[in-house]
Amino acid sequence: MSQVLKSKLVSMLEAVYPALDCDFLAERLLTTMGLRPDQPPPPAHQSHWSESDVVLITYADTVQQGEEKPLATLHQFLNRHFSDSVSAVHILPFFPYSSDDGFSVMDYLAVNESHGGWEDIEAIAQDFKLMADLVVNHMSARSRWFENFRKRIDPGKDYFFEGNPGDDLSAVVRPRTSPVLTPVQTDDGERYVWCTFSEDQVDLNFANPQVLIEFAAIIRYYLERGVVIFRLDAVAFLWKEPGTSCIHLQQTHELIKILRLLMEHHSPDAVVITETNVPNRENLTYFGNANEAHAIYNFSLPPLLINTLVTGDCKHLKTWLMSMPPAQMGTTYLNFIASHDGIGMRPTDGLLTEEERQRFINTMNSFGGKVSYRRTPDGRDQPYEVNIALYDALKGTAGNGADHWQLQRFMCAHTVMLALEGIPAFYIHSLLATENDTARVEHTSRLRSINRSQWQLGDLERELDNPLSHHSKVCHELKRLIAIRRGQAAFHPNATQFTLHLGLKLFGFWRQSMRRDQSIFCIHNISDEIQQVALSDINLIGTDHWFDLISGMPIENLSGSITLKPYQSVWLSNRK
């Protein structure tokens, strides 16, 4: 009997654990996942997406109603408003947790009872592709595993990464300003545990293969409850070695390959998405050779697109887009502008100058934003992310402040995102145009709370039913644009894309369907001034009939020009 799967797994494991019996380890992993050594592989370079795919990102308790469990309320709300717009729902960590709004997990196999139960998760998975977090880098200091670490018993005794104050940590890349090592008292004395993010989030020790086996069991459990898309949270920091940067190490990439191999052999439609808030070139490495992430978060898009719209200059956005390699078949980008976290500044490394970054930060501060910092290896504190609601981030321009173009600027940003190569992902507060929640920041003392509002269902429904409300205007127009996008073959996540050169006030690119039977020229006025577009500059084929998908207006004179109002977009297509 051929054992291709087992042989492939053993080879991968040997790259991570050269001193171990990897044949035995492979057997344990396959048994844990319920796989046979000869399990057939899924089709190579298979795409799990199309132009109809749109992701919605939300916390389990973003929408609430009285005593009803928030997951049940969320499910009803999604079905009522987004069943025709959204194909996948990413529910941010819904497990019992001790901090960081869910990312300090206490029990991977339980649903936070204040949110609901597994039956609520499974019900949502019946109506949408379900995306969930695999919080793989760290676990709560209040978890059972960590309590067992303190007691020096299993399971947990050797599950957490330990360091030594004498270790060479000078090159370690940090996303925070807190110390990387935290002293803890255990039953056999003081030990120093590694905490990449906070002292309540203790890093797991994947050098112990038992931790990998535990996560194989967790993955299988999620798959059997309807999760099909796995977001590997903070995965870049997974493997640690003192004396190195402790980020993007080769063992980390190998472990991603192993997790993907196990997932897709169990469920051929399973998708791995890596969350790596790092500079663009580093982020791209997580595609591997189309054998690591199926999709990567397009982390440079949010700061560059927002910067473009508040400066009225698309130079950096255009330069970046021209440098982005087309994703191989079977891989794609996850495009987003806002998330539960802030606007990452590290992804602008090498893309914006220090002066431009500071101007961006100053502009966001003037619109009510806050700044979170990280500590560099040389001890300096550098801006890590800007914490702000996207609707407020686009309320004006750099230098001139707030103006009356906020809604149009906000819509322009999403029209760009919807047309780009990749899968669009909307944070729920962007679909709802929620503003800065300064009261929540004061209540929690956490800057990220500014963009983690919670709505009472009745209040939200009244806003969405009110045609004069900006919440209603944004939600209805975004749903209309999504509906248009979902019908265009040229917007397939892997369809051809080329950047257009239309000056600094017009950001444009061309998409062509994989069958080459549809072209769409996506042109966006990213300024607060009227712009003219000479149609001869974009070379529309004279034998085709062209029209704007967004407005429905036909293009009658191909030798003429079109006028774009401030922040107006057109999708010029040769096919309905």
XYZ file of C-alpha atoms in Angstrom:
576
model
C 0.000 0.000 0.000
C 1.375 3.405 -0.992
C 1.960 5.729 1.949
C 2.524 8.959 0.051
C 0.899 11.154 2.704
C 2.913 9.653 5.530
C 6.168 9.897 3.574
C 5.528 13.537 2.765
C 4.652 14.278 6.378
C 7.777 12.536 7.682
C 9.935 14.609 5.333
C 8.362 17.836 6.605
C 8.691 16.803 10.230
C 12.375 15.977 9.809
C 12.992 19.603 8.781
C 11.581 20.726 12.142
C 12.535 17.873 14.470
C 15.747 16.324 13.069
C 16.601 14.594 16.356
C 13.231 12.859 16.802
C 11.673 9.673 15.473
C 9.586 11.433 12.835
C 8.071 8.217 11.535
C 6.454 7.658 14.932
C 5.454 11.332 15.170
C 3.830 11.168 11.729
C 1.826 8.105 12.800
C 0.554 9.968 15.870
C -0.437 13.025 13.837
C -2.277 10.942 11.250
C -4.118 9.029 13.971
C -5.028 12.276 15.725
C -6.456 13.705 12.502
C -8.229 10.459 11.584
C -6.188 10.081 8.381
C -4.816 7.031 6.613
C -1.132 6.975 5.562
C -2.332 6.539 1.965
C -5.007 9.274 2.123
C -5.230 10.767 -1.402
C -4.170 14.404 -1.749
C -6.576 17.178 -2.786
C -6.221 18.502 -6.349
C -3.066 20.586 -6.778
C -3.387 24.373 -7.180
C -7.107 24.217 -6.558
C -8.862 27.569 -6.063
C -11.461 27.581 -3.304
C -12.889 30.948 -4.330
C -14.507 32.932 -7.101
C -15.603 36.494 -7.809
C -18.685 35.844 -5.650
C -16.640 35.418 -2.480
C -16.781 38.201 0.092
C -15.722 37.858 3.749
C -17.311 39.613 6.716
C -15.193 39.963 9.886
C -16.892 40.351 13.257
C -16.710 39.608 16.947
C -19.303 37.184 18.281
C -20.837 39.897 20.461
C -20.747 42.917 18.127
C -24.555 42.862 17.796
C -26.572 42.283 20.963
C -30.213 42.011 21.928
C -31.382 41.760 25.531
C -30.773 38.382 27.133
C -30.342 36.568 23.814
C -26.975 34.930 23.245
C -24.961 37.222 20.928
C -24.091 34.421 18.481
C -27.796 33.803 17.897
C -28.380 37.545 17.454
C -25.437 37.780 15.060
C -26.719 34.864 12.989
C -30.160 36.457 12.613
C -28.636 39.818 11.730
C -26.326 38.316 9.117
C -29.125 36.351 7.494
C -31.399 39.394 7.442
C -28.909 41.844 5.966
C -26.007 40.027 4.300
C -27.159 36.615 3.071
C -26.964 37.859 -0.530
C -23.726 39.835 -0.067
C -21.380 37.727 2.023
C -20.146 34.190 1.393
C -17.879 33.743 4.426
C -17.997 34.984 7.996
C -14.914 35.315 10.159
C -15.969 35.176 13.794
C -13.053 36.491 15.820
C -12.029 34.307 18.801
C -15.232 33.027 20.377
C -13.504 30.960 23.061
C -13.239 31.598 26.814
C -10.483 34.190 27.252
C -8.744 36.299 29.868
C -7.665 39.385 27.845
C -7.168 40.970 24.406
C -10.844 40.554 23.459
C -10.453 36.840 22.827
C -6.870 36.406 21.670
C -5.758 35.183 25.091
C -7.492 31.819 24.842
C -8.196 29.799 27.982
C -9.807 26.782 26.298
C -9.507 26.091 22.557
C -12.304 23.518 22.574
C -15.033 25.579 24.239
C -17.250 28.444 23.153
C -17.431 31.402 25.524
C -20.742 30.643 27.216
C -21.627 34.336 27.360
C -21.608 34.278 23.514
C -23.467 30.989 23.021
C -22.444 27.426 22.283
C -21.070 25.180 19.556
C -24.606 24.716 18.248
C -24.657 28.457 17.427
C -21.302 28.229 15.653
C -22.464 25.200 13.665
C -25.696 26.985 12.728
C -23.766 29.918 11.245
C -21.530 27.418 9.409
C -24.658 26.031 7.729
C -25.373 29.404 6.082
C -21.875 30.830 5.476
C -18.368 29.508 5.012
C -17.045 29.766 8.544
C -13.641 31.272 9.244
C -12.142 30.945 12.727
C -8.911 31.845 14.437
C -6.320 29.253 15.270
C -4.538 31.241 17.973
C -1.437 29.196 17.482
C 1.373 31.345 18.934
C 0.257 31.832 22.524
C -2.279 30.922 25.183
C -3.731 32.542 28.281
C -1.728 32.565 31.503
C -5.013 31.544 33.136
C -5.499 28.442 30.977
C -5.442 24.917 32.384
C -2.309 24.177 30.385
C -0.471 27.073 31.985
C -1.745 26.173 35.452
C -0.278 22.719 34.834
C 2.958 24.374 33.672
C 3.166 26.079 37.059
C 2.406 22.804 38.834
C 4.930 20.970 36.584
C 2.414 18.348 35.496
C 1.000 17.227 32.149
C -0.657 18.293 29.946
C 1.124 21.608 29.945
C 4.369 21.022 31.819
C 6.519 21.598 28.721
C 3.959 23.334 26.501
C 5.289 26.892 26.909
C 8.478 28.429 25.622
C 11.013 29.319 28.293
C 13.896 31.730 28.062
C 16.772 32.859 30.208
C 17.591 36.473 31.095
C 21.138 35.653 30.015
C 20.074 34.683 26.496
C 21.043 36.926 23.593
C 17.699 38.583 22.775
C 19.164 41.654 21.085
C 17.859 40.733 17.617
C 14.334 39.734 18.650
C 11.647 41.535 16.633
C 8.798 42.697 18.876
C 5.273 43.941 18.185
C 4.992 45.445 21.688
C 6.974 47.488 24.226
C 6.558 45.026 27.127
C 9.445 42.709 28.179
C 9.732 39.526 26.132
C 10.457 37.384 29.210
C 8.100 37.195 32.188
C 9.165 35.566 35.473
C 6.632 33.116 36.930
C 6.714 31.057 40.102
C 6.299 27.323 39.575
C 6.362 24.370 41.940
C 10.053 23.877 41.178
C 11.102 27.533 41.343
C 11.113 30.658 39.205
C 11.003 30.247 35.446
C 11.008 32.802 32.630
C 8.318 32.353 29.991
C 8.359 33.995 26.564
C 5.574 36.542 25.975
C 5.620 38.067 22.501
C 2.433 40.099 23.119
C 1.692 40.401 26.845
C 2.389 38.643 30.113
C -1.124 37.171 29.935
C -0.345 35.641 26.519
C 2.367 33.047 26.991
C 4.028 31.672 23.859
C 3.595 27.982 23.139
C 6.600 25.729 22.658
C 6.359 23.975 19.291
C 9.819 22.529 19.851
C 7.839 20.058 21.938
C 6.055 17.905 19.288
C 3.256 17.173 21.750
C 2.102 20.779 21.243
C 1.829 20.095 17.503
C -0.213 16.970 18.227
C -2.521 18.979 20.497
C -3.122 21.464 17.698
C -3.821 18.678 15.236
C -6.597 17.553 17.580
C -7.894 21.138 17.859
C -7.939 21.525 14.064
C -9.867 18.291 13.610
C -12.372 19.414 16.246
C -12.942 22.722 14.410
C -13.268 21.031 11.023
C -15.904 18.679 12.399
C -17.897 21.673 13.654
C -17.993 23.464 10.341
C -14.870 25.621 10.268
C -13.428 25.608 6.744
C -11.149 28.673 6.813
C -8.383 28.867 9.402
C -6.739 32.187 10.250
C -3.314 31.439 11.747
C -3.010 34.271 14.230
C 0.431 35.852 14.779
C 1.996 32.802 13.147
C 5.196 34.636 12.126
C 6.442 34.422 15.739
C 5.755 30.697 16.153
C 9.318 29.345 16.411
C 11.831 30.940 18.771
C 15.603 30.631 18.932
C 17.608 33.014 21.138
C 20.269 34.798 19.122
C 17.928 35.207 16.130
C 15.118 37.614 15.225
C 12.583 34.961 16.344
C 10.318 35.878 13.433
C 9.827 34.112 10.078
C 12.201 31.285 11.050
C 12.290 28.342 8.666
C 10.709 26.021 11.226
C 7.690 28.332 11.273
C 7.247 27.958 7.520
C 7.631 24.177 7.798
C 5.020 23.987 10.543
C 2.552 25.932 8.396
C 3.113 23.392 5.615
C 2.475 20.557 8.079
C -0.738 22.095 9.412
C -1.984 22.725 5.886
C -1.135 19.180 4.789
C -3.147 17.723 7.666
C -6.092 20.106 7.185
C -6.575 19.632 3.465
C -6.210 15.852 3.606
C -8.948 15.797 6.225
C -11.120 18.343 4.377
C -10.096 19.134 0.781
C -11.968 22.458 0.898
C -10.097 23.706 3.987
C -8.279 27.021 3.564
C -5.279 28.405 5.486
C -4.863 32.180 5.838
C -1.783 33.607 7.540
C -2.009 36.755 9.655
C 1.445 38.364 9.477
C 1.433 42.107 10.138
C 4.922 42.698 8.742
C 6.640 44.504 5.852
C 5.327 43.549 2.423
C 8.279 41.447 1.201
C 8.243 39.402 4.401
C 4.485 38.912 4.152
C 4.733 37.475 0.639
C 6.980 34.640 1.847
C 3.979 32.986 3.497
C 2.696 31.771 0.152
C 5.711 29.448 0.124
C 5.673 27.533 -3.132
C 1.864 27.517 -3.100
C 2.170 25.043 -0.209
C 1.841 27.298 2.859
C -0.982 29.839 3.030
C -3.799 29.606 0.529
C -4.257 33.328 1.175
C -2.309 36.046 2.941
C -3.647 39.231 4.495
C -2.733 42.135 2.208
C -1.366 44.193 5.099
C 0.146 47.016 3.051
C -3.188 47.898 1.443
C -4.873 49.634 4.422
C -2.177 52.217 5.240
C -1.322 52.888 1.585
C -4.929 53.256 0.443
C -5.917 55.461 3.374
C -2.780 57.550 2.894
C -3.644 57.923 -0.798
C -7.110 59.235 -0.025
C -6.069 61.697 2.666
C -3.181 63.092 0.593
C -4.847 62.998 -2.836
C -1.715 61.367 -4.250
C -1.631 57.742 -5.435
C 2.101 57.529 -6.181
C 2.958 55.064 -3.415
C -0.187 52.977 -3.860
C 0.492 52.691 -7.588
C 4.177 51.816 -7.079
C 3.241 49.131 -4.569
C 0.550 47.654 -6.827
C 2.997 47.383 -9.727
C 5.410 45.480 -7.483
C 2.880 42.896 -6.272
C 3.345 39.500 -7.940
C 0.242 37.757 -9.271
C -0.734 35.031 -6.854
C -0.204 31.502 -8.183
C -3.332 29.496 -8.897
C -4.484 27.997 -5.655
C -3.359 31.075 -3.721
C -4.694 34.615 -3.442
C -4.661 37.811 -1.414
C -7.158 38.677 1.306
C -7.833 42.381 0.761
C -9.030 44.490 3.650
C -8.899 48.133 4.733
C -10.066 47.818 8.335
C -9.959 45.093 10.960
C -10.454 44.603 14.691
C -6.856 45.795 15.103
C -5.402 49.105 13.986
C -3.856 50.289 10.734
C -0.468 48.560 10.736
C 2.547 50.800 10.179
C 5.191 48.072 9.759
C 3.727 47.101 6.366
C 4.717 50.581 5.141
C 8.425 49.877 5.728
C 10.214 50.657 2.477
C 6.996 52.075 0.994
C 6.587 55.378 2.851
C 9.329 57.673 4.120
C 9.574 58.485 7.828
C 8.294 61.976 7.083
C 5.304 60.588 5.174
C 4.525 58.122 7.934
C 4.609 60.862 10.543
C 2.332 63.038 8.447
C -0.078 60.113 8.135
C -0.015 59.535 11.898
C -0.559 63.240 12.590
C -3.537 63.242 10.243
C -5.068 60.196 11.933
C -4.494 61.802 15.347
C -6.363 64.903 14.171
C -9.334 62.651 13.302
C -9.397 61.113 16.785
C -6.977 58.227 16.246
C -4.461 56.837 18.724
C -1.038 55.250 18.220
C 0.244 51.942 19.631
C 3.991 51.334 19.757
C 6.470 48.494 19.481
C 10.030 48.290 20.796
C 12.836 47.792 18.268
C 15.886 45.609 18.986
C 17.922 48.757 19.712
C 15.455 49.823 22.409
C 13.552 52.547 20.537
C 9.762 52.771 20.558
C 8.322 52.982 17.052
C 4.690 53.381 15.890
C 3.250 49.904 15.370
C -0.326 50.720 14.427
C -2.843 53.552 14.336
C -6.044 52.804 16.219
C -9.038 54.465 14.575
C -12.396 53.590 13.017
C -12.077 53.612 9.244
C -15.061 55.929 8.751
C -13.341 58.581 10.866
C -9.927 57.900 9.312
C -11.387 59.175 6.033
C -13.242 62.203 7.362
C -10.851 64.689 5.743
C -7.458 65.283 4.186
C -3.922 65.842 5.429
C -3.352 69.515 6.116
C -6.933 70.631 5.501
C -8.720 68.572 8.145
C -12.294 67.339 8.107
C -14.521 68.205 5.151
C -17.855 67.252 3.560
C -16.438 64.420 1.417
C -16.200 61.795 4.178
C -18.871 59.439 2.840
C -17.631 59.675 -0.763
C -14.021 59.127 0.295
C -15.082 56.108 2.359
C -16.977 54.621 -0.573
C -14.041 55.222 -2.911
C -11.767 53.233 -0.604
C -14.072 50.221 -0.727
C -14.668 50.496 -4.458
C -10.894 50.170 -4.891
C -10.739 47.174 -2.555
C -13.640 45.391 -4.234
C -11.940 45.560 -7.642
C -8.392 44.504 -6.698
C -6.919 41.057 -7.298
C -7.868 38.945 -4.299
C -10.843 38.316 -2.004
C -12.426 41.390 -0.366
C -12.930 41.264 3.398
C -15.105 43.769 5.245
C -14.841 44.437 8.952
C -18.441 44.683 10.139
C -17.894 48.226 11.413
C -16.922 49.280 7.901
C -20.133 47.827 6.457
C -21.958 49.785 9.159
C -19.783 52.951 8.996
C -19.292 52.933 12.763
C -17.351 55.893 14.157
C -14.613 56.085 16.809
C -15.782 54.613 20.109
C -13.877 56.833 22.527
C -16.145 55.872 25.410
C -15.134 52.230 25.014
C -11.451 53.223 25.063
C -12.012 55.061 28.347
C -13.880 52.066 29.748
C -11.312 49.416 28.782
C -8.117 51.552 28.799
C -7.178 49.763 25.548
C -6.546 51.783 22.400
C -7.841 49.055 20.082
C -11.279 49.389 21.663
C -11.806 52.519 19.555
C -12.738 50.240 16.649
C -14.468 47.449 18.582
C -17.887 48.979 19.204
C -20.898 46.933 20.201
C -24.333 47.670 18.782
C -27.708 47.043 20.358
C -29.730 45.385 17.616
C -32.691 47.730 17.944
C -30.509 50.824 17.637
C -28.676 49.366 14.660
C -31.862 48.355 12.846
C -33.271 51.870 13.309
C -30.124 53.362 11.786
C -30.206 50.974 8.824
C -33.909 51.681 8.252
C -33.319 55.441 8.232
C -32.425 56.532 4.658
C -30.892 59.751 5.994
C -28.454 57.923 8.274
C -24.863 57.590 7.035
C -24.918 54.036 8.429
C -27.805 53.206 6.096
C -26.308 55.025 3.095
C -22.972 53.222 3.424
C -24.431 49.770 4.072
C -26.882 49.910 1.162
C -24.317 51.274 -1.317
C -21.670 48.737 -0.295
C -24.182 45.928 -0.742
C -25.018 47.298 -4.202
C -21.337 47.386 -5.183
C -20.806 43.880 -3.820
C -23.724 42.622 -5.913
C -22.155 44.154 -9.026
C -18.748 42.661 -8.244
C -20.150 39.174 -7.722
C -21.377 39.031 -11.299
C -18.090 39.893 -13.027
C -15.712 37.154 -14.189
C -12.929 39.769 -14.470
C -13.126 40.202 -10.687
C -12.184 36.586 -9.975
C -9.509 36.723 -7.244
C -6.920 35.348 -9.695
C -7.966 37.283 -12.806
C -5.252 39.288 -14.584
C -4.416 42.718 -13.196
C -2.295 45.541 -14.645
C -1.708 49.004 -13.202
C -2.740 52.024 -15.278
C -0.712 55.247 -15.464
C -3.146 58.139 -15.207
C -1.234 60.634 -13.085
C -1.280 61.077 -9.325
C -4.954 62.019 -8.848
C -6.405 59.004 -10.641
C -5.713 55.485 -9.409
C -6.498 52.879 -12.021
C -5.944 49.260 -12.943
C -7.224 46.802 -15.540
C -8.732 43.395 -14.813
C -9.281 40.663 -17.386
C -11.194 37.428 -16.865
C -9.303 34.171 -17.100
C -11.255 33.288 -20.273
C -10.293 36.723 -21.643
C -13.888 37.492 -22.526
C -14.277 40.412 -20.110
C -12.160 43.456 -19.387
C -12.853 46.005 -16.649
C -10.969 49.288 -16.347
C -11.213 50.401 -12.714
C -10.551 54.126 -12.363
C -10.844 56.069 -9.122
C -10.577 59.792 -8.485
C -8.680 59.804 -5.197
C -8.784 63.604 -4.841
C -11.272 66.256 -3.737
C -11.155 67.885 -7.176
C -12.949 67.040 -10.431
C -10.754 64.981 -12.785
C -10.955 64.286 -16.509
C -10.045 60.903 -17.972
C -9.145 60.784 -21.646
C -10.494 57.454 -22.921
C -7.622 57.268 -25.395
C -5.300 56.894 -22.374
C -6.850 53.557 -21.416
C -7.179 52.123 -24.922
C -10.759 50.840 -24.967
C -11.211 48.419 -27.883
C -13.373 50.134 -30.486
C -15.265 47.005 -31.550
C -16.647 46.433 -28.041
C -19.540 48.199 -26.347
C -18.400 49.788 -23.083
C -20.343 50.986 -20.090
C -19.806 51.813 -16.427
C -20.892 48.926 -14.222
C -21.405 51.248 -11.245
C -23.664 53.859 -12.848
C -24.930 51.830 -15.799
C -24.024 54.663 -18.170
C -22.811 53.641 -21.670
C -19.599 55.031 -23.141
C -20.663 56.491 -26.498
C -17.514 58.283 -27.707
C -14.305 56.306 -27.263
C -12.204 59.232 -28.462
C -13.684 61.533 -25.840
C -13.275 61.752 -22.086
C -15.227 61.147 -18.899
C -15.521 63.435 -15.911
C -15.067 62.057 -12.415
C -16.410 63.967 -9.423
C -14.294 63.997 -6.247
C -13.814 60.390 -5.068
C -15.977 58.982 -7.856
C -15.126 55.574 -9.308
C -15.973 53.868 -12.588
C -15.724 50.232 -13.589
C -15.660 50.353 -17.394
C -16.620 46.943 -18.749
C -17.161 45.445 -22.183
C -19.623 42.885 -20.829
C -22.586 42.917 -18.472
